[in-house]
Tab-separated table of C-alpha atoms in Angstrom:
chain	number	residue	atom	x	y	z
G	143	ALA	CA	80.553	86.058	140.983
G	144	GLN	CA	80.121	84.117	144.189
G	145	ARG	CA	76.852	82.228	144.375
G	146	VAL	CA	75.336	79.854	146.848
G	147	THR	CA	72.169	77.912	146.213
G	148	GLN	CA	69.940	76.266	148.754
G	149	PRO	CA	67.364	74.664	146.491
G	150	GLU	CA	64.759	73.897	149.137
G	151	LYS	CA	63.093	76.903	150.709
G	152	LEU	CA	60.957	74.659	152.910
G	153	LEU	CA	61.715	71.159	154.166
G	154	SER	CA	59.482	69.108	156.400
G	155	VAL	CA	60.297	65.760	158.000
G	156	PHE	CA	58.952	63.648	160.813
G	157	LYS	CA	60.775	63.276	164.109
G	158	GLY	CA	63.352	60.507	163.908
G	159	ALA	CA	63.663	60.667	160.138
G	160	PRO	CA	66.926	61.548	158.393
G	161	VAL	CA	67.257	65.060	157.069
G	162	GLU	CA	69.513	66.603	154.455
G	163	LEU	CA	69.665	70.311	153.688
G	164	LYS	CA	71.340	70.964	150.379
G	165	CYS	CA	73.864	73.660	149.570
G	166	ASN	CA	75.653	74.169	146.270
G	167	TYR	CA	78.108	76.945	145.673
G	168	SER	CA	79.910	78.596	142.816
G	169	TYR	CA	82.992	80.273	144.140
G	170	SER	CA	86.410	81.358	142.961
G	171	GLY	CA	89.157	79.889	145.107
G	172	SER	CA	88.599	77.564	148.041
G	173	PRO	CA	86.150	79.107	150.472
G	174	GLU	CA	85.661	78.196	154.067
G	175	LEU	CA	82.211	76.690	154.452
G	176	PHE	CA	79.776	77.411	157.231
G	177	TRP	CA	76.253	76.551	158.246
G	178	TYR	CA	74.377	79.073	160.371
G	179	VAL	CA	71.074	78.448	162.125
G	180	GLN	CA	68.324	80.716	163.386
G	181	TYR	CA	65.853	79.241	165.840
G	182	SER	CA	62.537	80.931	166.438
G	183	ARG	CA	62.971	84.202	168.336
G	184	GLN	CA	66.733	83.722	168.597
G	185	ARG	CA	69.640	85.361	166.860
G	186	LEU	CA	71.463	83.867	163.941
G	187	GLN	CA	74.320	81.707	165.175
G	188	LEU	CA	77.027	79.431	163.890
G	189	LEU	CA	76.029	75.773	163.636
G	190	LEU	CA	79.205	74.316	162.199
G	191	ARG	CA	82.124	75.037	159.911
G	192	HIS	CA	83.827	72.603	157.633
G	193	ILE	CA	87.371	73.130	158.891
G	194	SER	CA	86.414	72.055	162.409
G	195	ARG	CA	85.211	68.641	161.242
G	196	GLU	CA	82.822	68.735	164.195
G	197	SER	CA	79.427	67.222	164.694
G	198	ILE	CA	77.177	69.802	166.310
G	199	LYS	CA	73.776	68.772	167.691
G	200	GLY	CA	74.111	65.621	165.627
G	201	PHE	CA	74.575	67.544	162.361
G	202	THR	CA	77.452	66.945	159.998
G	203	ALA	CA	78.288	68.500	156.664
G	204	ASP	CA	80.337	66.911	153.928
G	205	LEU	CA	82.271	68.974	151.477
G	206	ASN	CA	82.255	67.649	147.941
G	207	LYS	CA	84.705	69.776	146.009
G	208	GLY	CA	83.884	68.042	142.738
G	209	GLU	CA	80.211	68.902	143.014
G	210	THR	CA	80.910	72.104	144.969
G	211	SER	CA	78.360	71.079	147.551
G	212	PHE	CA	78.245	71.260	151.325
G	213	HIS	CA	75.078	69.472	152.346
G	214	LEU	CA	74.010	69.415	155.985
G	215	LYS	CA	72.836	66.085	157.357
G	216	LYS	CA	71.390	64.572	160.475
G	217	PRO	CA	70.416	60.902	160.763
G	218	PHE	CA	67.540	61.380	163.221
G	219	ALA	CA	65.805	64.760	163.235
G	220	GLN	CA	64.395	66.161	166.468
G	221	GLU	CA	61.584	68.689	166.916
G	222	GLU	CA	64.052	71.190	168.372
G	223	ASP	CA	65.902	71.162	165.046
G	224	SER	CA	63.073	73.155	163.508
G	225	ALA	CA	64.721	76.386	162.404
G	226	MET	CA	66.020	78.377	159.460
G	227	TYR	CA	69.378	77.146	158.124
G	228	TYR	CA	71.784	79.170	156.033
G	229	CYS	CA	74.782	77.941	154.076
G	230	ALA	CA	77.585	80.520	153.908
G	231	PRO	CA	80.807	80.106	151.959
G	232	THR	CA	83.441	82.598	153.082
G	233	PRO	CA	86.837	83.545	151.586
G	234	PRO	CA	89.613	82.175	153.828
G	235	THR	CA	91.098	85.589	154.615
G	236	ASN	CA	90.780	88.108	157.396
G	237	ALA	CA	88.794	90.367	155.094
G	238	GLY	CA	86.444	87.743	153.739
G	239	LYS	CA	82.737	88.447	153.452
G	240	SER	CA	80.372	85.550	153.729
G	241	THR	CA	77.844	84.903	150.984
G	242	PHE	CA	74.593	83.675	152.503
G	243	GLY	CA	72.192	81.389	150.731
G	244	ASP	CA	68.479	82.088	150.733
G	245	GLY	CA	68.008	79.686	153.613
G	246	THR	CA	65.989	76.530	154.202
G	247	THR	CA	63.237	76.443	156.777
G	248	LEU	CA	63.240	73.020	158.400
G	249	THR	CA	60.148	71.814	160.201
G	250	VAL	CA	60.353	68.607	162.182
G	251	LYS	CA	56.900	67.231	162.878
G	252	PRO	CA	56.125	65.075	165.925
D	219	SER	CA	83.852	84.233	170.351
D	220	ALA	CA	82.088	87.577	170.516
D	221	VAL	CA	78.820	88.760	172.007
D	222	ILE	CA	77.032	91.486	170.085
D	223	SER	CA	74.342	93.797	171.370
D	224	GLN	CA	72.160	96.177	169.409
D	225	LYS	CA	70.062	99.143	170.407
D	226	PRO	CA	67.191	99.702	169.952
D	227	SER	CA	65.697	96.236	169.715
D	228	ARG	CA	62.685	97.618	167.865
D	229	ASP	CA	61.182	100.920	166.854
D	230	ILE	CA	58.223	102.362	165.047
D	231	CYS	CA	59.048	105.461	163.041
D	232	GLN	CA	57.293	107.968	160.855
D	233	ARG	CA	58.223	108.254	157.206
D	234	GLY	CA	60.769	110.931	156.451
D	235	THR	CA	62.564	110.560	159.780
D	236	SER	CA	65.882	108.844	160.519
D	237	LEU	CA	66.866	106.152	162.989
D	238	THR	CA	70.346	105.319	164.234
D	239	ILE	CA	71.040	101.759	165.323
D	240	GLN	CA	73.965	101.039	167.607
D	241	CYS	CA	76.036	97.861	167.628
D	242	GLN	CA	78.429	97.007	170.441
D	243	VAL	CA	80.803	94.023	170.505
D	244	ASP	CA	82.284	92.735	173.751
D	245	SER	CA	85.665	91.992	172.170
D	246	GLN	CA	87.675	93.137	169.200
D	247	VAL	CA	86.619	91.807	165.846
D	248	THR	CA	88.342	92.215	162.518
D	249	MET	CA	85.253	92.955	160.471
D	250	MET	CA	81.813	94.377	161.206
D	251	PHE	CA	78.890	94.129	158.838
D	252	TRP	CA	75.352	95.420	158.573
D	253	TYR	CA	72.601	93.286	157.056
D	254	ARG	CA	68.919	93.630	156.329
D	255	GLN	CA	66.602	90.686	156.765
D	256	GLN	CA	62.929	90.437	156.000
D	257	PRO	CA	61.179	88.054	158.418
D	258	GLY	CA	61.715	84.493	157.245
D	259	GLN	CA	63.959	85.634	154.418
D	260	SER	CA	67.657	85.580	153.747
D	261	LEU	CA	70.170	88.199	154.709
D	262	THR	CA	71.077	91.057	152.409
D	263	LEU	CA	74.445	92.633	153.107
D	264	ILE	CA	74.221	96.416	153.270
D	265	ALA	CA	77.839	97.310	153.920
D	266	THR	CA	81.093	96.521	155.659
D	267	ALA	CA	81.830	98.958	158.466
D	268	ASN	CA	85.472	100.010	158.306
D	269	GLN	CA	87.218	101.373	161.354
D	270	GLY	CA	88.010	105.048	160.993
D	271	SER	CA	87.068	105.275	157.331
D	272	GLU	CA	84.065	105.189	155.037
D	273	ALA	CA	82.043	102.003	154.930
D	274	THR	CA	82.112	99.757	151.863
D	275	TYR	CA	78.608	99.508	150.434
D	276	GLU	CA	77.078	96.695	148.435
D	277	SER	CA	75.292	97.233	145.182
D	278	GLY	CA	71.962	98.940	145.749
D	279	PHE	CA	72.949	100.642	148.999
D	280	VAL	CA	74.368	104.164	149.272
D	281	ILE	CA	75.962	106.216	151.994
D	282	ASP	CA	73.370	108.978	151.861
D	283	LYS	CA	70.614	106.538	152.723
D	284	PHE	CA	72.571	104.313	155.129
D	285	PRO	CA	75.420	106.269	156.722
D	286	ILE	CA	77.630	104.026	158.832
D	287	SER	CA	80.275	104.821	161.395
D	288	ARG	CA	82.828	102.635	163.115
D	289	PRO	CA	84.986	104.779	165.371
D	290	ASN	CA	86.763	101.821	167.005
D	291	LEU	CA	87.068	98.041	166.798
D	292	THR	CA	84.055	97.280	168.973
D	293	PHE	CA	81.363	99.805	168.042
D	294	SER	CA	79.427	100.765	164.943
D	295	THR	CA	76.276	102.648	164.036
D	296	LEU	CA	73.917	102.401	161.083
D	297	THR	CA	71.524	105.223	160.295
D	298	VAL	CA	68.472	104.619	158.150
D	299	SER	CA	67.768	108.046	156.678
D	300	ASN	CA	64.627	109.617	155.288
D	301	MET	CA	62.711	106.438	155.968
D	302	SER	CA	59.854	105.062	153.926
D	303	PRO	CA	57.634	102.032	154.588
D	304	GLU	CA	59.898	100.023	152.256
D	305	ASP	CA	62.645	100.347	154.868
D	306	SER	CA	60.622	98.290	157.334
D	307	SER	CA	62.809	95.299	158.069
D	308	ILE	CA	65.112	93.689	160.596
D	309	TYR	CA	68.587	95.201	160.656
D	310	LEU	CA	71.396	92.961	161.850
D	311	CYS	CA	74.898	93.781	162.925
D	312	SER	CA	77.610	91.145	162.851
D	313	GLY	CA	81.236	90.906	163.872
D	314	GLN	CA	83.709	88.587	162.264
D	315	THR	CA	86.745	87.169	163.990
D	316	GLY	CA	90.009	86.238	162.330
D	317	PHE	CA	88.664	82.716	161.856
D	318	GLU	CA	85.948	84.000	159.503
D	319	THR	CA	83.172	83.025	161.903
D	320	GLN	CA	80.471	85.676	162.148
D	321	TYR	CA	78.658	86.546	165.350
D	322	PHE	CA	75.328	88.256	165.036
D	323	GLY	CA	73.434	90.742	167.099
D	324	PRO	CA	69.810	90.129	168.052
D	325	GLY	CA	68.590	92.506	165.372
D	326	THR	CA	66.640	95.750	165.332
D	327	ARG	CA	63.075	95.395	164.126
D	328	LEU	CA	62.033	98.563	162.330
D	329	LEU	CA	58.524	99.487	161.253
D	330	VAL	CA	58.036	102.651	159.226
D	331	LEU	CA	54.521	104.055	159.037
């Protein structure tokens, strides 16, 4: 069965500190990997996907196939990064359903 | 990309009644999904809405309780039937493009009294 684990339900850092949101997955095949974010009073939206190799809002995510992890990182957290973050592996097909982790609520304190 | 709208945005309903939530996408998407989300909690997939055929339900969800329609590639409805207070939640619609990215609606906040 597909599983995704975000071990930290809550994560709090100070502004300017590095932040890492962990994601481990157990998945058959090679899923596409996504991070979604939900800011307060906003809809859930895509933050980044592994295949794009992009850095969005200063966030990057490194895929470690050996450890089956896809941790989200940012070297200097900002207050506006406070949000709920979801890791979501997805089968690389047109009919793939994403599996969402339980989410990590990040709070960046001033 | 795709922009998804939902109606209603919120509702307060009496137990035993039914509510139909509409989801409209501004462009064609390959897949449409319905989720339930408790505030501050993760998403629970209810079902995949299939165009012109019966939806595919996840474990714990049944058609009699959550009938779903998807008459075309850009529109779907979810009905929450015979509601009870336990059905109080946020219901999300999403559309998935061929690149597996999901786009989410703003959600429908339902309170059942």
